[in-house]
Coordinates of C-alpha atoms in Angstrom, one line a residue:
X1 CA 63.0 13.4 -50.5
X2 CA 63.9 17.0 -49.7
X3 CA 67.1 17.4 -47.6
X4 CA 66.6 17.9 -43.9
X5 CA 68.2 20.8 -42.1
X6 CA 71.3 20.2 -40.0
X7 CA 73.0 21.9 -37.1
X8 CA 69.6 23.0 -35.5
X9 CA 70.5 22.0 -31.9
X10 CA 68.2 24.8 -30.5
X11 CA 65.3 22.8 -31.8
X12 CA 66.4 19.6 -29.9
X13 CA 64.1 20.2 -26.9
X14 CA 60.9 20.9 -28.8
X15 CA 61.6 18.0 -31.0
X16 CA 61.8 15.8 -27.9
X17 CA 58.5 17.2 -26.8
X18 CA 56.9 16.5 -30.1
X19 CA 58.2 13.0 -30.2
X20 CA 56.2 12.4 -27.0
X21 CA 53.1 14.3 -28.3
X22 CA 53.2 12.2 -31.6
X23 CA 52.1 9.2 -29.5
X24 CA 48.8 10.9 -28.7
X25 CA 47.8 11.2 -32.5
X26 CA 45.0 8.8 -33.5
X27 CA 45.5 6.3 -36.3
X28 CA 43.3 5.9 -39.4
X29 CA 41.9 2.6 -38.0
X30 CA 40.5 4.7 -35.0
X31 CA 38.5 6.9 -37.3
X32 CA 37.3 4.1 -39.6
X33 CA 36.0 2.3 -36.4
X34 CA 34.5 5.4 -34.9
X35 CA 32.6 6.1 -38.3
X36 CA 30.8 2.8 -37.8
X37 CA 29.6 3.3 -34.1
X38 CA 25.8 3.0 -34.1
X39 CA 25.0 4.5 -30.7
X40 CA 25.9 8.1 -30.3
X41 CA 26.5 7.7 -26.5
X42 CA 29.2 5.0 -27.4
X43 CA 30.8 7.5 -29.9
X44 CA 31.2 10.1 -27.2
X45 CA 32.5 7.5 -24.8
X46 CA 35.2 6.4 -27.2
X47 CA 36.2 10.1 -27.7
X48 CA 36.6 10.5 -23.9
X49 CA 39.4 7.7 -24.1
X50 CA 41.5 9.9 -26.4
X51 CA 43.7 12.9 -25.6
X52 CA 40.5 15.1 -25.9
X53 CA 39.4 13.8 -22.6
X54 CA 41.1 16.8 -20.6
X55 CA 39.0 19.2 -22.5
X56 CA 35.6 17.5 -22.0
X57 CA 33.2 18.9 -19.5
X58 CA 30.7 16.5 -17.7
X59 CA 27.6 15.9 -19.8
X60 CA 29.1 17.7 -22.8
X61 CA 26.7 17.4 -25.8
X62 CA 27.6 16.6 -29.4
X63 CA 27.2 20.2 -30.5
X64 CA 30.1 21.1 -28.1
X65 CA 32.5 18.7 -29.6
X66 CA 33.7 20.9 -32.4
X67 CA 34.7 23.4 -29.7
X68 CA 36.4 20.6 -27.8
X69 CA 38.4 19.6 -30.8
X70 CA 39.5 23.2 -31.5
X71 CA 40.5 23.8 -27.9
X72 CA 42.7 20.6 -27.8
X73 CA 44.3 21.8 -31.2
X74 CA 45.1 25.2 -29.8
X75 CA 46.4 23.9 -26.6
X76 CA 48.8 21.5 -28.4
X77 CA 50.0 24.3 -30.8
X78 CA 50.7 26.8 -28.1
X79 CA 52.4 24.3 -25.8
X80 CA 54.8 23.4 -28.7
X81 CA 55.2 27.0 -29.8
X82 CA 56.1 28.0 -26.3
X83 CA 59.3 25.9 -26.6
X84 CA 60.1 26.6 -30.2
X85 CA 63.1 28.9 -31.0
X86 CA 60.7 30.6 -33.7
X87 CA 57.0 31.3 -33.7
X88 CA 56.9 31.1 -37.4
X89 CA 56.3 27.3 -37.8
X90 CA 53.3 27.6 -35.4
X91 CA 52.2 30.8 -37.2
X92 CA 51.8 28.8 -40.4
X93 CA 49.1 26.7 -38.9
X94 CA 47.5 29.4 -36.8
X95 CA 47.2 31.8 -39.7
X96 CA 43.7 30.6 -40.9
X97 CA 42.2 31.7 -37.7
X98 CA 43.9 35.0 -37.9
X99 CA 42.5 35.8 -41.2
X100 CA 39.0 34.6 -40.1
X101 CA 39.1 37.0 -37.3
X102 CA 40.2 39.7 -39.6
X103 CA 37.4 39.0 -42.0
X104 CA 34.9 39.3 -39.2
X105 CA 36.5 42.6 -38.2
X106 CA 36.2 44.1 -41.7
X107 CA 32.6 42.9 -41.8
X108 CA 32.0 44.4 -38.3
X109 CA 30.5 41.1 -37.0
X110 CA 31.7 42.0 -33.5
X111 CA 33.1 38.7 -32.1
X112 CA 36.2 36.7 -33.0
X113 CA 36.1 32.8 -32.6
X114 CA 40.0 32.4 -32.6
X115 CA 42.3 33.6 -29.9
X116 CA 44.3 36.6 -31.0
X117 CA 47.6 35.7 -32.5
X118 CA 48.9 37.6 -35.4
X119 CA 46.3 40.4 -35.2
X120 CA 45.7 41.6 -31.6
X121 CA 42.2 42.5 -30.4
X122 CA 43.2 46.2 -30.5
X123 CA 44.2 45.8 -34.2
X124 CA 41.1 43.9 -35.0
X125 CA 39.0 46.7 -33.3
X126 CA 40.9 49.3 -35.3
X127 CA 40.2 47.5 -38.5
X128 CA 36.6 47.2 -37.7
X129 CA 36.5 51.0 -37.2
X130 CA 38.1 51.5 -40.7
X131 CA 41.8 51.9 -39.5
X132 CA 43.8 49.3 -41.3
X133 CA 47.1 51.2 -40.9
X134 CA 48.4 48.7 -38.4
X135 CA 48.2 45.7 -40.7
X136 CA 51.0 44.3 -42.8
X137 CA 51.7 46.2 -46.1
X138 CA 50.4 43.5 -48.4
X139 CA 47.0 43.5 -46.5
X140 CA 46.8 47.3 -46.6
X141 CA 47.4 47.3 -50.4
X142 CA 45.0 44.4 -50.8
X143 CA 42.1 46.1 -48.9
X144 CA 42.9 49.5 -50.7
X145 CA 42.2 47.7 -54.0
X146 CA 38.8 46.9 -52.8
X147 CA 37.9 50.6 -52.7
X148 CA 36.1 50.9 -49.5
X149 CA 34.4 48.9 -46.7
X150 CA 32.5 45.6 -47.6
X151 CA 28.9 46.0 -47.9
X152 CA 25.9 43.6 -47.8
X153 CA 26.2 43.3 -51.6
X154 CA 27.1 39.6 -52.4
X155 CA 29.7 40.6 -55.1
X156 CA 31.5 42.8 -52.6
X157 CA 31.5 40.0 -50.0
X158 CA 32.9 37.8 -52.7
X159 CA 35.7 40.3 -53.5
X160 CA 36.6 40.5 -49.8
X161 CA 36.8 36.8 -49.5
X162 CA 39.1 36.5 -52.6
X163 CA 41.3 39.4 -51.5
X164 CA 41.8 37.9 -48.0
X165 CA 42.4 34.4 -49.5
X166 CA 45.1 35.9 -51.7
X167 CA 46.7 37.7 -48.8
X168 CA 46.6 34.7 -46.6
X169 CA 48.4 32.6 -49.2
X170 CA 51.1 35.2 -49.8
X171 CA 51.5 35.5 -46.1
X172 CA 52.1 31.6 -45.8
X173 CA 54.8 31.9 -48.6
X174 CA 56.4 34.8 -46.7
X175 CA 56.5 32.9 -43.3
X176 CA 58.0 29.7 -45.2
X177 CA 60.6 31.9 -46.9
X178 CA 61.5 33.4 -43.6
X179 CA 62.2 30.1 -42.0
X180 CA 64.3 29.0 -45.1
X181 CA 63.9 25.3 -44.4
X182 CA 63.7 23.3 -47.7
X183 CA 61.2 20.8 -46.5
X184 CA 58.9 23.3 -45.1
X185 CA 59.3 25.6 -48.2
X186 CA 58.3 22.6 -50.4
X187 CA 55.3 21.7 -48.3
X188 CA 54.0 25.2 -48.2
X189 CA 54.5 25.7 -51.9
X190 CA 52.3 22.8 -52.8
X191 CA 49.8 23.6 -50.1
X192 CA 49.5 27.2 -51.3
X193 CA 49.1 26.2 -55.0
X194 CA 46.5 23.5 -54.0
X195 CA 44.4 26.1 -52.1
X196 CA 44.7 28.7 -54.8
X197 CA 43.4 26.0 -57.3
X198 CA 40.6 25.1 -54.9
X199 CA 39.6 28.8 -54.5
X200 CA 39.5 29.4 -58.3
X201 CA 37.6 26.1 -58.8
X202 CA 34.9 26.9 -56.4
X203 CA 34.7 30.4 -57.8
X204 CA 34.1 29.1 -61.3
X205 CA 31.5 26.7 -60.1
X206 CA 29.7 29.6 -58.5
X207 CA 29.7 31.5 -61.8
X208 CA 32.2 34.2 -60.8
X209 CA 34.2 35.7 -63.7
X210 CA 37.6 34.2 -62.9
X211 CA 39.6 37.0 -64.7
X212 CA 38.2 39.4 -62.2
X213 CA 40.1 37.6 -59.4
X214 CA 43.5 38.0 -60.8
X215 CA 44.3 41.2 -58.9
X216 CA 43.3 39.4 -55.6
X217 CA 45.2 36.1 -56.1
X218 CA 48.3 37.4 -57.8
X219 CA 51.2 37.9 -57.3
X220 CA 51.7 34.5 -55.7
X221 CA 55.4 33.9 -55.8
X222 CA 56.6 31.2 -58.2
X223 CA 53.0 30.1 -58.9
X224 CA 52.0 33.5 -60.5
X225 CA 52.3 32.2 -64.1
X226 CA 50.4 29.1 -63.2
X227 CA 47.5 31.0 -61.7
X228 CA 47.4 33.3 -64.7
X229 CA 47.3 30.2 -66.9
X230 CA 44.3 28.9 -65.0
X231 CA 42.5 32.3 -65.3
X232 CA 43.2 32.2 -69.0
X233 CA 42.1 28.6 -69.6
X234 CA 38.8 29.4 -67.9
X235 CA 37.1 25.9 -67.8
X236 CA 38.5 23.8 -64.9
X237 CA 38.3 20.8 -67.1
X238 CA 41.3 22.0 -68.9
X239 CA 43.3 22.9 -65.8
X240 CA 45.1 19.5 -65.7
X241 CA 47.5 20.5 -68.4
X242 CA 48.4 23.9 -66.6
X243 CA 49.3 22.8 -63.0
X244 CA 52.5 20.8 -62.7
X245 CA 54.1 18.5 -60.1
X246 CA 52.1 16.6 -57.3
X247 CA 49.3 19.2 -57.2
X248 CA 48.8 18.7 -61.0
X249 CA 48.7 15.0 -60.4
X250 CA 46.0 15.3 -57.7
X251 CA 44.0 17.7 -59.9
X252 CA 44.0 15.3 -62.9
X253 CA 43.1 12.3 -60.6
X254 CA 40.1 14.4 -59.4
X255 CA 39.0 15.5 -62.9
X256 CA 39.2 11.9 -64.1
X257 CA 37.4 10.3 -61.1
X258 CA 33.7 9.5 -60.9
X259 CA 33.4 11.5 -57.7
X260 CA 30.2 13.5 -57.5
X261 CA 32.2 16.5 -56.2
X262 CA 35.6 16.8 -57.9
X263 CA 36.6 19.7 -56.0
X264 CA 36.2 17.8 -52.7
X265 CA 38.0 14.9 -54.3
X266 CA 41.0 17.2 -55.2
X267 CA 41.2 18.5 -51.6
X268 CA 41.3 14.8 -50.3
X269 CA 44.0 13.9 -52.8
X270 CA 46.2 16.8 -52.1
X271 CA 45.8 16.6 -48.4
X272 CA 46.9 12.9 -48.6
X273 CA 49.8 13.6 -50.9
X274 CA 51.0 16.4 -48.6
X275 CA 50.7 14.2 -45.6
X276 CA 52.8 11.5 -47.1
X277 CA 55.4 14.2 -47.9
X278 CA 55.2 15.6 -44.3
X279 CA 55.8 12.1 -42.8
X280 CA 59.4 12.4 -43.9
X281 CA 59.8 15.0 -41.0
X282 CA 59.8 12.1 -38.6
X283 CA 63.4 11.4 -39.6
X284 CA 64.4 14.8 -38.1
X285 CA 65.7 14.8 -34.6
X286 CA 66.6 18.5 -34.2
X287 CA 65.0 20.9 -36.6
X288 CA 61.8 22.8 -37.3
X289 CA 60.7 20.0 -39.8
X290 CA 59.8 17.7 -37.0
X291 CA 57.6 20.3 -35.4
X292 CA 55.9 21.2 -38.7
X293 CA 55.3 17.5 -39.4
X294 CA 53.5 17.1 -36.1
X295 CA 51.4 20.1 -36.8
X296 CA 50.4 18.7 -40.2
X297 CA 49.3 15.6 -38.3
X298 CA 47.3 17.5 -35.8
X299 CA 45.5 19.4 -38.4
X300 CA 44.4 16.3 -40.2
X301 CA 43.2 14.8 -37.0
X302 CA 41.1 17.9 -36.3
X303 CA 39.5 17.4 -39.7
X304 CA 38.8 13.8 -39.3
X305 CA 37.4 14.3 -35.8
X306 CA 35.0 16.9 -36.9
X307 CA 34.0 14.9 -40.1
X308 CA 33.1 11.7 -38.2
X309 CA 31.4 13.5 -35.2
X310 CA 29.2 15.8 -37.2
X311 CA 28.7 13.0 -39.8
X312 CA 27.5 10.4 -37.4
X313 CA 25.3 12.8 -35.4
X314 CA 23.7 13.9 -38.7
X315 CA 23.2 10.3 -39.8
X316 CA 25.6 10.2 -42.8
X317 CA 26.4 6.8 -44.0
X318 CA 29.7 5.4 -42.4
X319 CA 31.1 4.3 -45.8
X320 CA 30.8 7.8 -47.1
X321 CA 32.5 9.2 -44.0
X322 CA 35.4 6.6 -44.4
X323 CA 35.9 7.6 -48.0
X324 CA 36.4 11.2 -46.9
X325 CA 38.8 10.5 -44.1
X326 CA 42.3 12.0 -44.7
X327 CA 45.5 10.3 -44.2
X328 CA 46.9 10.4 -40.6
X329 CA 50.3 11.0 -39.4
X330 CA 50.6 7.7 -37.7

C-alpha cells in the first residue's frame, strides 16, 4: 500500500463532501441485476431510482441515456472540483474530453461534445483555424511533427490520433507530478502505461507499422524504455516479457486467456486492478487521494451504466454484459 499524504487540512471539507457522495455510487450487484432486466421500461424505471433521476427529463428515450449519464458525471466532477484546493485532481479525469474536443477542432468538425475545460472555446476555434500558438508546448511540438493539417487520408488521421494520444498521456503524467501525491502518482503511472499498451496493441491489430508510432508515443516518462521495448518486440504475443508490475500481470493474463478479444480483456483486467488499488483512498480523511478515489469510482460507474444500457437495448446477452462489468468502488 502506498503511503497516504498527511497534513492536508485544506482538503478536509471536500473530503467530507466526497464521503457523502460515495453513498450514491452504485454497487456491482445493481449492475448485475440490471443486466438481466427483460423489459426495457423496467430498466429505465430502475435507473430513475438512482442518483441519475435528477437529470432525467420526462419521457426520456433510451437513446438519451448516454447523455444523461455524462451529465451526471460532469455535475459530480464540477461540484467536487469547486470545493477542491487544486483543480488538478479533477483535471486528470476531465482530460479525455479536452483532447476529444481538440481533435474535433483540428479536424474542423465544428462542434464540441464536452464542456470547455482545459481548452477554452476561443482556443479551440483558433486551433481549428490553424493557430495552435495558445496550446501547451508539448502539444505544439507534437502537432508540428505531423507537418500540417490533418486531411481525409486515413494514414494522416491515424497519425493525428496517435499524436494526440501520446500528448494526452504525457499531460496526465505532468498533472500527477504537479500534485506530488504518491498514491495518485502510482495510480496514474499504471493507468498511463496500460493505455499506451492498449493503444499500441490496437494499432498492431489494425496493421499499422508500430515503429512509426515511436515519435508520437515517446517520451513517456519512466515508461519510455518499456514502450521502446514493445515497439522493438513487434508481435504483441511477446509483450508479456517486456511490461513489468501489475500492468504486466494483467497483460499476461489477457494473453493467456481464451477471451475472443484479448485487448478488451486486458482493459478489463487493468481497470479492475487499478480500482482495487484506488479503494485504498477510502482510508484518507483529509487529502487529494480521497477525491481521486471517488473520481475513479465515478468513471467506472459511467462505463458500467453505458455498457448495460446500450447492451440491453441492443439485445446483448446478459451474461456477456456481466462478464464485461468493471469493478465498482463500493
